[in-house]
Amino acid sequence: MDHWSRSAVIYQVYPRSYKATSGSVGDLPGITAKLDYIAQLGVDALWLSPFYRSPQKDAGYDVADFRDVDPLFGTLEDMDALIARADKLGLKVIIDIVPNHTSDQHVWFQEALNSEPGSRARERYWFRDGRGDGGELPPTDWESVFGGPAWTRVPDGQWYLHLFDASQPDLNWENPEVREEFESILRFWLDRGVSGFRVDVAHGLMKDPDLPDWHHKSWMVSGQDETEAPPAPMWDLDTVHDIYRDWRKVLDEYDAMMCAEAWVMDDERRSLYVRADEFDQCFNFSFLSSPWTASDMQATIRSSYEANARVSATTSWVLSNHDVVRLPSRMGLAKTGKGPNGIYAHDPQPDHDLGLRRSRAAHLLMLALPGSAYLYNGEELGLPEHTTLPDKARQDPTFYRTKGGEGGRDGCRIPLPWVSDKPYAGFSPDGSWLPQPDGWADFAVDRQENDPNSYLNFTRTALAYRAKYDLGRQEIRDESGDGVLDYRVGPLRMIVSFDEETVVPEGWRVLLASSPVDDVIGTDTTVWLTAEPQA
Ligand code: NOJ
């Protein structure tokens, strides 16, 4: 039998926004209380974004202690309880590991700040002298992904590298001590019972040690935007793979998995991460970024399968996460694809109904594709982006570091609505760390439970059929014509119509449709068809 991760559906839980038992930030006991709900969705596993001890400068991706839970989220015992309950429900738990950087409050970085240039403590990070007569210029011209320079100067005149916020200094993975530390962190969590890791910025750990200049913008999720740019000295270096070959050996002792977050848009380069002795999965961000047209989607799907088949890996489909505009809103913009980094109230607003229709169609497409698939919490509710957040409520460092040039990712991180007639839509009795938009309660789980046509029940039905027909493990055959995708997936047939209508083919019956269908499949609609007679 294949490893479970090759065809799994994994549900991303963003702890800050899932469910708070008190206060205004979600917590681990809140997640544990909702594990039954997660199991009932029909997913195989959950992936938790960081809950480690952290000053929360980048919503927990700035880790001060990789072996402890931040008091904001609970305790290590709460995490043990979460894992135990998930296990009872047959759910695996995947956690986020953030090896590219630490928080500036991590003991290692504090020690580095208090140590001499050239010291062992500084060698764990990228400290360098500056350029210019007095060393007043940064060592390279690199820009942080979050905007602004990627170097910050310390009082003794040296500079340290941070590809993200200044509070997230990059670790030096040339240093064996860093490698040993992370293998020990992996074991710490594997011994506590997690089934694997989602590896943050997996393609960024190695840097060209000559530190050449490279004045180009790096984009989160979809990688560098300039096809003309020379290879980046900090992204996707060949040497990064050695790290994961070492990790693979550790994981194999526990039969655990790992998934790479690597913003590598070239399918061939991306497939290198899922060679047999490295990752089990790598997010398919080409799929997430693909414009909603038949030709773009078909080309992306085909080339993803071809590239991964060469290394005998399956593909990990993804449409949303905590870094991109929520799907129904992205799909309702004039230009579909990866979308902007946040939407302001003064920006053109998404067409809500169109976005929702396309989002359902895209979900049904994704969930029939063999391989594994990810769902970001709230995706099952059809949650839109908060597109009118007041600036004073924004917390994403990209908003501040770009001086408002980019709205940032807060709009996709709004706390979830559970109960329509409770304060904060049932997220917490005491508040919500980001304000929920008007009408949020309309999306609440309790309302959707009782509506057979709700997004929630649609998702559950799709996942149930996916399991029944074992779609994640089937072969796929492409029989598409112009403007319409037409795939055979095992015993089922899937048709996706974009801007053309198409007739339900003779001999086939609609099993599930993303929008109502009689004998014509309307635009922006996906159907799953069966040749089985009605029972
Ligand atoms: C990718 C994470 O998904 C994102 O949220 C975070 O800001 C960066 N990595 C830096 O850790």
Coordinates of C-alpha atoms and ligand atoms in Angstrom, one line a residue:
M1 CA 0.0 0.0 0.0
D2 CA 1.3 3.5 -0.9
H3 CA 2.2 5.8 2.0
W4 CA -1.0 7.6 3.2
S5 CA 0.4 11.0 2.3
R6 CA 0.5 10.3 -1.4
S7 CA -3.3 10.7 -1.7
A8 CA -4.3 12.4 1.6
V9 CA -6.6 15.4 2.0
I10 CA -4.9 17.7 4.6
Y11 CA -6.8 20.5 6.4
Q12 CA -4.7 23.5 7.4
V13 CA -5.6 24.9 10.8
Y14 CA -4.4 28.4 11.4
P15 CA -4.4 28.4 15.2
R16 CA -4.7 32.1 15.8
S17 CA -8.0 32.2 13.9
Y18 CA -9.6 28.8 14.5
K19 CA -11.4 28.7 17.8
A20 CA -10.6 30.6 21.0
T21 CA -11.7 29.2 24.4
S22 CA -11.0 32.7 25.9
G23 CA -9.3 35.9 24.8
S24 CA -9.2 37.1 21.2
V25 CA -6.7 34.6 19.7
G26 CA -7.4 31.0 18.9
D27 CA -5.8 28.3 21.1
L28 CA -5.0 24.6 21.1
P29 CA -7.9 23.6 23.4
G30 CA -10.1 25.4 20.9
I31 CA -8.7 23.3 18.1
T32 CA -9.1 20.1 20.1
A33 CA -12.7 21.0 20.8
K34 CA -13.3 21.2 17.0
L35 CA -11.5 17.9 16.0
D36 CA -14.8 16.1 15.7
Y37 CA -15.9 18.7 13.2
I38 CA -12.6 18.3 11.3
A39 CA -13.0 14.5 11.3
Q40 CA -16.5 14.8 10.0
L41 CA -15.3 16.8 7.0
G42 CA -13.7 13.6 5.8
V43 CA -10.1 14.7 5.7
D44 CA -7.1 12.5 6.6
A45 CA -4.9 14.9 8.5
L46 CA -4.6 18.4 9.8
W47 CA -1.6 20.7 9.5
L48 CA -1.2 23.3 12.2
S49 CA 0.5 26.6 11.4
P50 CA 3.0 27.6 14.2
F51 CA 2.0 27.6 17.8
Y52 CA 5.5 27.8 19.2
R53 CA 6.8 30.3 21.7
S54 CA 7.0 33.5 19.7
P55 CA 6.8 37.3 20.0
Q56 CA 4.2 37.0 17.1
K57 CA 5.9 39.5 14.9
D58 CA 5.0 37.4 11.9
A59 CA 2.0 35.6 13.4
G60 CA 4.2 32.9 14.9
Y61 CA 6.5 32.3 11.9
D62 CA 9.1 34.1 14.2
V63 CA 9.9 31.3 16.6
A64 CA 11.7 31.9 19.9
D65 CA 11.6 28.3 21.1
F66 CA 10.9 25.4 18.8
R67 CA 10.3 23.1 21.7
D68 CA 7.6 24.9 23.5
V69 CA 4.0 26.2 23.0
D70 CA 3.4 29.9 23.2
P71 CA 1.2 30.7 26.3
L72 CA -1.1 32.5 23.9
F73 CA -2.0 29.0 22.5
G74 CA -1.7 26.9 25.6
T75 CA 0.9 24.4 26.9
L76 CA 2.8 21.4 25.7
E77 CA 0.2 19.3 27.6
D78 CA -2.5 20.9 25.5
M79 CA -0.6 19.8 22.4
D80 CA -0.3 16.3 23.7
A81 CA -4.1 16.3 24.3
L82 CA -4.7 17.5 20.8
I83 CA -2.6 14.8 19.3
A84 CA -4.2 12.1 21.5
R85 CA -7.7 13.1 20.5
A86 CA -6.8 13.4 16.8
D87 CA -5.4 9.9 17.0
K88 CA -8.7 8.6 18.5
L89 CA -10.5 10.2 15.6
G90 CA -8.2 8.7 13.0
L91 CA -6.7 12.1 12.1
K92 CA -2.9 12.6 11.6
V93 CA -1.3 15.8 12.9
I94 CA 1.3 17.6 10.8
I95 CA 3.0 20.6 12.2
D96 CA 4.9 23.5 10.7
I97 CA 8.6 23.7 11.1
V98 CA 10.4 27.0 10.4
P99 CA 14.1 26.3 9.7
N100 CA 15.0 29.3 7.6
H101 CA 15.0 31.7 10.4
T102 CA 14.4 32.2 14.2
S103 CA 12.9 35.0 16.1
D104 CA 15.3 37.7 17.2
Q105 CA 14.2 36.7 20.7
H106 CA 15.6 33.1 20.2
V107 CA 18.4 32.4 22.7
W108 CA 20.8 31.9 19.8
F109 CA 20.2 35.3 18.3
Q110 CA 20.4 37.0 21.7
E111 CA 23.7 35.3 22.3
A112 CA 24.9 36.4 18.8
L113 CA 24.0 40.0 19.6
N114 CA 26.0 39.8 22.8
S115 CA 29.0 38.2 21.1
E116 CA 31.9 39.4 19.0
P117 CA 32.0 39.6 15.2
G118 CA 33.3 36.2 14.0
S119 CA 32.3 34.4 17.2
R120 CA 30.7 31.0 17.2
A121 CA 27.4 32.5 18.2
R122 CA 27.4 34.8 15.2
E123 CA 28.3 31.9 12.9
R124 CA 24.8 30.4 13.4
Y125 CA 23.4 33.4 11.4
W126 CA 24.5 35.5 8.6
F127 CA 26.4 38.4 10.2
R128 CA 28.6 40.4 7.8
D129 CA 30.5 43.7 7.7
G130 CA 28.8 46.3 5.6
R131 CA 30.1 48.0 2.4
G132 CA 31.2 51.6 2.0
D133 CA 34.0 53.3 3.9
G134 CA 32.5 53.0 7.3
G135 CA 30.5 49.8 6.6
E136 CA 27.4 51.9 6.5
L137 CA 25.9 50.1 3.4
P138 CA 24.4 46.6 3.7
P139 CA 26.5 43.7 2.5
T140 CA 24.3 43.1 -0.5
D141 CA 21.4 44.8 -2.3
W142 CA 18.9 42.0 -1.4
E143 CA 15.4 42.9 -0.6
S144 CA 13.3 41.3 2.1
V145 CA 10.3 39.3 0.8
F146 CA 8.2 41.6 3.0
G147 CA 9.7 44.7 1.5
G148 CA 12.6 46.9 2.4
P149 CA 16.3 45.8 2.8
A150 CA 17.1 42.2 3.8
W151 CA 19.9 43.4 6.2
T152 CA 19.7 45.2 9.5
R153 CA 22.7 46.8 11.3
V154 CA 23.5 46.0 14.9
P155 CA 25.2 48.4 17.4
D156 CA 28.7 47.2 16.8
G157 CA 28.4 47.9 13.1
Q158 CA 27.9 44.5 11.6
W159 CA 24.7 43.6 9.6
Y160 CA 22.6 40.4 9.8
L161 CA 20.5 38.9 7.0
H162 CA 16.7 38.5 7.2
L163 CA 14.9 37.5 4.1
F164 CA 11.7 38.3 5.9
D165 CA 11.1 40.7 8.8
A166 CA 14.0 42.2 10.7
S167 CA 12.7 40.2 13.7
Q168 CA 13.4 36.9 11.7
P169 CA 17.2 36.5 11.3
D170 CA 18.2 33.9 8.7
L171 CA 20.0 30.8 10.1
N172 CA 23.3 29.7 8.5
W173 CA 22.7 26.2 7.2
E174 CA 26.4 25.8 6.3
N175 CA 26.9 25.4 10.1
P176 CA 26.7 21.8 11.3
E177 CA 25.4 23.0 14.7
V178 CA 22.3 24.4 13.0
R179 CA 21.7 21.0 11.2
E180 CA 22.1 19.1 14.4
E181 CA 19.7 21.3 16.2
F182 CA 16.9 20.9 13.7
E183 CA 17.3 17.1 13.6
S184 CA 16.9 17.2 17.3
I185 CA 13.8 19.4 17.0
L186 CA 12.3 17.0 14.5
R187 CA 12.8 14.1 16.9
F188 CA 11.3 16.1 19.8
W189 CA 8.0 16.5 18.0
L190 CA 8.1 13.0 16.4
D191 CA 8.5 11.5 19.8
R192 CA 5.4 13.5 20.9
G193 CA 3.4 11.8 18.2
V194 CA 3.2 14.1 15.2
S195 CA 3.0 12.4 11.8
G196 CA 5.0 14.9 9.8
F197 CA 6.0 18.4 9.0
R198 CA 5.2 21.2 6.6
V199 CA 8.5 22.9 6.0
D200 CA 8.4 26.6 5.8
V201 CA 10.4 28.3 3.0
A202 CA 12.0 24.9 2.2
H203 CA 13.8 26.3 -0.9
G204 CA 15.5 29.2 1.0
L205 CA 17.8 27.6 3.5
M206 CA 21.0 27.7 1.5
K207 CA 22.5 30.9 0.3
D208 CA 25.3 31.4 -2.2
P209 CA 28.1 32.0 0.3
D210 CA 29.7 34.6 -2.0
L211 CA 26.6 36.7 -1.4
P212 CA 26.4 38.3 -4.9
D213 CA 24.1 41.2 -5.5
W214 CA 20.6 40.4 -6.8
H215 CA 18.3 43.3 -7.1
H216 CA 15.0 41.6 -7.8
K217 CA 11.7 41.3 -6.1
S218 CA 10.8 37.9 -4.5
W219 CA 7.1 37.1 -4.2
M220 CA 5.7 34.8 -1.6
V221 CA 3.9 31.7 -2.9
S222 CA 4.5 32.3 -6.6
G223 CA 8.2 32.9 -6.4
Q224 CA 10.2 35.4 -8.4
D225 CA 8.1 37.4 -10.8
E226 CA 10.7 38.4 -13.3
T227 CA 11.3 35.6 -15.8
E228 CA 14.3 37.7 -16.9
A229 CA 15.9 37.6 -13.4
P230 CA 19.1 35.6 -13.1
P231 CA 19.0 32.6 -10.7
A232 CA 18.5 33.9 -7.2
P233 CA 21.4 33.5 -4.8
M234 CA 19.0 32.7 -2.0
W235 CA 16.3 30.6 -3.5
D236 CA 16.3 27.0 -4.7
L237 CA 20.0 26.3 -4.6
D238 CA 21.0 22.8 -5.5
T239 CA 22.8 22.4 -2.1
V240 CA 19.5 22.7 -0.2
H241 CA 18.5 19.1 -1.1
D242 CA 21.3 17.6 1.1
I243 CA 19.5 18.9 4.2
Y244 CA 16.3 17.1 3.3
R245 CA 18.1 13.9 2.5
D246 CA 19.3 13.9 6.1
W247 CA 15.9 14.7 7.4
R248 CA 14.4 11.9 5.4
K249 CA 16.5 9.4 7.3
V250 CA 15.2 10.8 10.6
L251 CA 11.6 10.7 9.4
D252 CA 11.9 7.2 8.1
E253 CA 12.6 6.0 11.6
Y254 CA 9.1 7.2 12.5
D255 CA 7.3 6.5 9.2
A256 CA 6.6 10.3 9.1
M257 CA 6.1 12.6 6.1
M258 CA 7.1 16.1 5.1
C259 CA 5.7 18.6 2.7
A260 CA 7.8 21.4 1.2
E261 CA 6.7 25.0 1.0
A262 CA 8.9 25.9 -1.9
W263 CA 8.0 28.8 -4.2
V264 CA 9.5 27.2 -7.2
M265 CA 7.4 27.7 -10.3
D266 CA 9.3 25.6 -12.7
D267 CA 7.7 22.1 -12.5
E268 CA 10.9 20.3 -13.2
R269 CA 12.8 22.2 -10.5
R270 CA 10.0 21.7 -8.0
S271 CA 9.8 18.0 -8.7
L272 CA 13.4 17.7 -7.4
Y273 CA 12.0 18.2 -3.9
V274 CA 9.9 15.1 -4.1
R275 CA 12.5 12.6 -5.2
A276 CA 12.3 9.4 -3.3
D277 CA 14.9 10.3 -0.7
E278 CA 13.5 13.8 0.1
F279 CA 10.0 15.2 0.6
D280 CA 6.7 13.2 0.3
Q281 CA 4.9 16.3 -0.9
C282 CA 5.6 19.8 -2.3
F283 CA 2.7 22.3 -2.6
N284 CA 1.8 22.8 -6.2
F285 CA 1.7 26.6 -6.2
S286 CA 1.6 26.6 -10.0
F287 CA -2.0 25.3 -9.6
L288 CA -2.9 27.9 -7.0
S289 CA -1.5 30.6 -9.3
S290 CA -3.0 29.4 -12.5
P291 CA -5.5 31.7 -14.1
W292 CA -9.0 30.3 -14.3
T293 CA -9.1 29.3 -18.0
A294 CA -9.4 25.9 -19.6
S295 CA -6.0 26.1 -21.3
D296 CA -4.1 27.4 -18.3
M297 CA -5.6 24.8 -15.9
Q298 CA -5.1 22.0 -18.4
A299 CA -1.5 23.0 -19.1
T300 CA -0.7 23.3 -15.4
I301 CA -2.3 20.0 -14.5
R302 CA -0.6 18.1 -17.3
S303 CA 2.9 19.5 -16.7
S304 CA 2.6 18.9 -12.9
Y305 CA 1.8 15.3 -13.5
E306 CA 4.5 14.8 -16.1
A307 CA 7.2 16.4 -13.9
N308 CA 6.3 14.5 -10.8
A309 CA 5.8 11.2 -12.6
R310 CA 9.5 11.4 -13.6
V311 CA 10.4 11.1 -9.9
S312 CA 7.5 8.7 -9.1
A313 CA 5.9 11.3 -6.8
T314 CA 2.2 12.3 -6.7
T315 CA 1.2 16.0 -6.8
S316 CA -0.1 18.0 -3.8
W317 CA -2.9 20.3 -5.1
V318 CA -3.6 23.5 -3.2
L319 CA -5.8 26.5 -3.9
S320 CA -5.6 28.5 -0.7
N321 CA -3.5 29.1 2.4
H322 CA -2.9 31.9 5.0
D323 CA -0.7 33.8 2.6
V324 CA -3.0 34.4 -0.3
V325 CA -6.4 36.2 -0.9
R326 CA -9.2 33.7 -0.2
L327 CA -10.3 31.7 -3.2
P328 CA -13.9 33.0 -3.7
S329 CA -12.5 36.5 -3.7
R330 CA -9.5 35.8 -6.0
M331 CA -11.9 34.0 -8.4
G332 CA -14.2 37.1 -8.4
L333 CA -11.5 39.5 -9.6
A334 CA -11.2 40.6 -13.2
K335 CA -7.8 38.9 -13.4
T336 CA -7.7 35.4 -11.8
G337 CA -4.6 33.7 -10.7
K338 CA -2.4 34.2 -7.7
G339 CA -4.0 37.6 -7.0
P340 CA -2.7 40.7 -5.2
N341 CA -1.2 40.7 -1.7
G342 CA -4.4 41.8 0.1
I343 CA -7.3 43.9 -1.2
Y344 CA -8.1 47.4 0.1
A345 CA -11.6 48.9 0.3
H346 CA -10.6 51.4 -2.4
D347 CA -9.5 48.6 -4.8
P348 CA -11.9 47.1 -7.3
Q349 CA -14.0 44.7 -5.3
P350 CA -14.4 41.0 -6.2
D351 CA -17.7 39.9 -7.8
H352 CA -18.9 37.7 -4.9
D353 CA -21.4 35.5 -6.8
L354 CA -19.1 34.9 -9.7
G355 CA -16.2 34.2 -7.3
L356 CA -18.2 31.7 -5.3
R357 CA -19.4 29.9 -8.4
R358 CA -15.9 29.5 -9.7
S359 CA -14.5 28.6 -6.3
R360 CA -16.9 25.7 -6.1
A361 CA -16.0 24.6 -9.6
A362 CA -12.3 24.9 -8.7
H363 CA -12.7 22.8 -5.6
L364 CA -14.5 20.1 -7.3
L365 CA -11.8 20.0 -10.0
M366 CA -9.0 19.8 -7.3
L367 CA -10.7 17.1 -5.3
A368 CA -11.0 14.7 -8.2
L369 CA -7.3 15.0 -9.2
P370 CA -5.2 12.0 -8.2
G371 CA -2.6 12.9 -5.6
S372 CA -3.0 14.7 -2.3
A373 CA -4.9 18.0 -1.7
Y374 CA -4.9 20.7 0.9
L375 CA -7.8 22.7 2.3
Y376 CA -7.2 25.9 4.3
N377 CA -9.6 26.4 7.3
G378 CA -12.7 28.3 6.1
E379 CA -12.3 27.1 2.6
E380 CA -15.0 24.5 3.3
L381 CA -17.3 27.4 4.3
G382 CA -16.6 29.4 1.1
L383 CA -15.3 32.2 3.2
P384 CA -14.4 35.3 1.2
E385 CA -11.5 37.7 1.9
H386 CA -12.0 40.6 4.3
T387 CA -11.5 43.3 1.6
T388 CA -12.4 46.4 3.7
L389 CA -10.1 46.0 6.8
P390 CA -9.2 49.3 8.3
D391 CA -5.5 50.0 8.2
K392 CA -5.3 50.3 11.9
A393 CA -6.4 46.7 12.3
R394 CA -3.7 45.3 10.0
Q395 CA -1.0 43.2 11.5
D396 CA 0.9 41.7 8.7
P397 CA 4.5 42.9 8.6
T398 CA 4.3 43.2 4.8
F399 CA 1.8 46.1 5.2
Y400 CA 4.2 48.0 7.4
R401 CA 7.4 47.1 5.5
T402 CA 6.0 48.2 2.2
K403 CA 4.5 51.3 3.9
G404 CA 1.0 50.3 2.8
G405 CA 2.1 49.5 -0.8
E406 CA 0.8 46.0 -0.1
G407 CA -2.3 45.5 2.0
G408 CA -0.9 42.1 3.3
R409 CA -2.4 38.8 4.3
D410 CA -4.7 39.7 7.2
G411 CA -7.8 39.6 5.1
C412 CA -7.5 35.8 4.6
R413 CA -6.8 35.2 8.3
I414 CA -10.0 36.5 9.9
P415 CA -11.2 34.3 12.8
L416 CA -13.7 31.6 11.8
P417 CA -17.5 31.9 12.2
W418 CA -19.0 29.0 14.1
V419 CA -22.3 30.1 15.5
S420 CA -24.3 32.8 13.8
D421 CA -26.0 34.3 16.9
K422 CA -23.1 34.4 19.3
P423 CA -20.6 37.2 19.8
Y424 CA -17.8 37.1 17.3
A425 CA -19.8 34.5 15.4
G426 CA -18.8 32.0 18.1
F427 CA -15.1 32.3 17.5
S428 CA -14.5 33.4 21.1
P429 CA -16.6 34.8 23.9
D430 CA -14.1 37.7 24.4
G431 CA -13.0 39.2 21.1
S432 CA -11.4 38.7 17.8
W433 CA -7.7 39.6 17.0
L434 CA -8.8 40.8 13.6
P435 CA -12.2 42.3 13.1
Q436 CA -14.7 40.1 11.4
P437 CA -16.5 41.8 8.4
D438 CA -20.2 42.5 8.3
G439 CA -22.2 39.4 7.3
W440 CA -19.6 37.0 8.7
A441 CA -22.2 35.2 10.7
D442 CA -24.0 34.3 7.4
F443 CA -21.1 31.9 6.8
A444 CA -21.2 30.3 10.2
V445 CA -21.0 26.5 10.5
D446 CA -24.3 26.2 12.3
R447 CA -26.2 27.9 9.4
Q448 CA -24.4 25.8 6.8
E449 CA -25.0 22.5 8.7
N450 CA -28.7 22.8 8.0
D451 CA -28.6 23.9 4.4
P452 CA -28.2 20.9 2.0
N453 CA -26.8 23.2 -0.7
S454 CA -24.3 25.0 1.6
Y455 CA -20.6 25.1 0.8
L456 CA -19.9 23.0 3.8
N457 CA -22.2 20.2 2.8
F458 CA -21.0 20.4 -0.8
T459 CA -17.4 20.0 0.5
R460 CA -18.4 17.1 2.7
T461 CA -20.2 15.3 -0.2
A462 CA -17.2 15.8 -2.5
L463 CA -14.8 14.4 0.1
A464 CA -17.1 11.4 0.7
Y465 CA -17.2 10.6 -3.0
R466 CA -13.5 11.2 -3.3
A467 CA -13.0 8.5 -0.6
K468 CA -15.7 6.2 -2.0
Y469 CA -14.1 6.1 -5.5
D470 CA -10.6 6.4 -4.1
L471 CA -10.0 9.3 -6.5
G472 CA -6.7 10.3 -4.9
R473 CA -5.1 7.0 -6.1
Q474 CA -6.7 6.7 -9.5
E475 CA -5.1 7.1 -12.9
I476 CA -6.2 10.2 -14.8
R477 CA -6.9 10.4 -18.6
D478 CA -7.2 13.7 -20.3
E479 CA -9.9 13.7 -23.1
S480 CA -10.4 17.5 -23.1
G481 CA -11.7 19.4 -26.1
D482 CA -11.4 23.2 -26.7
G483 CA -12.6 25.3 -23.8
V484 CA -13.8 22.4 -21.7
L485 CA -11.8 20.0 -19.5
D486 CA -12.8 16.4 -19.7
Y487 CA -11.0 13.9 -17.6
R488 CA -11.5 10.2 -16.7
V489 CA -10.5 9.6 -13.1
G490 CA -10.9 5.9 -12.4
P491 CA -14.6 5.0 -12.9
L492 CA -15.7 8.7 -12.9
R493 CA -15.7 11.3 -15.5
M494 CA -15.1 15.0 -14.7
I495 CA -16.1 17.9 -16.9
V496 CA -15.1 21.5 -16.1
S497 CA -16.7 24.2 -18.2
F498 CA -15.1 27.6 -18.1
D499 CA -16.7 30.1 -20.5
E500 CA -18.5 27.6 -22.7
E501 CA -21.6 25.6 -21.8
T502 CA -21.6 21.9 -22.6
V503 CA -24.1 19.1 -22.7
V504 CA -24.0 16.2 -20.2
P505 CA -22.7 13.4 -22.4
E506 CA -25.0 10.5 -23.2
G507 CA -24.6 7.4 -20.9
W508 CA -23.4 9.5 -18.0
R509 CA -25.3 10.7 -15.0
V510 CA -24.4 13.7 -12.7
L511 CA -23.1 12.5 -9.4
L512 CA -22.1 15.9 -8.0
A513 CA -22.1 19.4 -9.6
S514 CA -20.6 22.6 -8.3
S515 CA -23.6 24.6 -9.6
P516 CA -27.1 23.3 -10.5
V517 CA -27.1 21.3 -13.8
D518 CA -30.0 19.8 -15.8
D519 CA -28.8 18.4 -19.1
V520 CA -26.5 21.4 -19.8
I521 CA -23.4 22.1 -17.7
G522 CA -23.3 25.9 -17.4
T523 CA -20.2 28.2 -17.4
D524 CA -17.8 28.0 -14.5
T525 CA -19.1 24.7 -13.5
T526 CA -17.5 21.3 -12.7
V527 CA -19.4 18.0 -12.7
W528 CA -18.5 14.5 -11.6
L529 CA -20.3 12.0 -13.7
T530 CA -20.9 8.3 -13.3
A531 CA -21.9 5.6 -15.8
E532 CA -23.5 3.6 -13.0
P533 CA -27.3 3.5 -13.1
Q534 CA -29.2 5.3 -10.4
A535 CA -29.5 3.1 -7.3
Ligands
NOJ1 C1 5.9 31.3 4.6 C2 4.7 31.3 5.6 O1 3.6 30.7 5.0 C3 4.4 32.8 5.8 O2 3.2 33.0 6.5 C4 5.6 33.4 6.6 O3 5.4 34.8 6.7 C5 6.9 33.2 5.8 N1 7.0 31.8 5.3 C6 8.1 33.4 6.7 O4 8.2 32.4 7.6

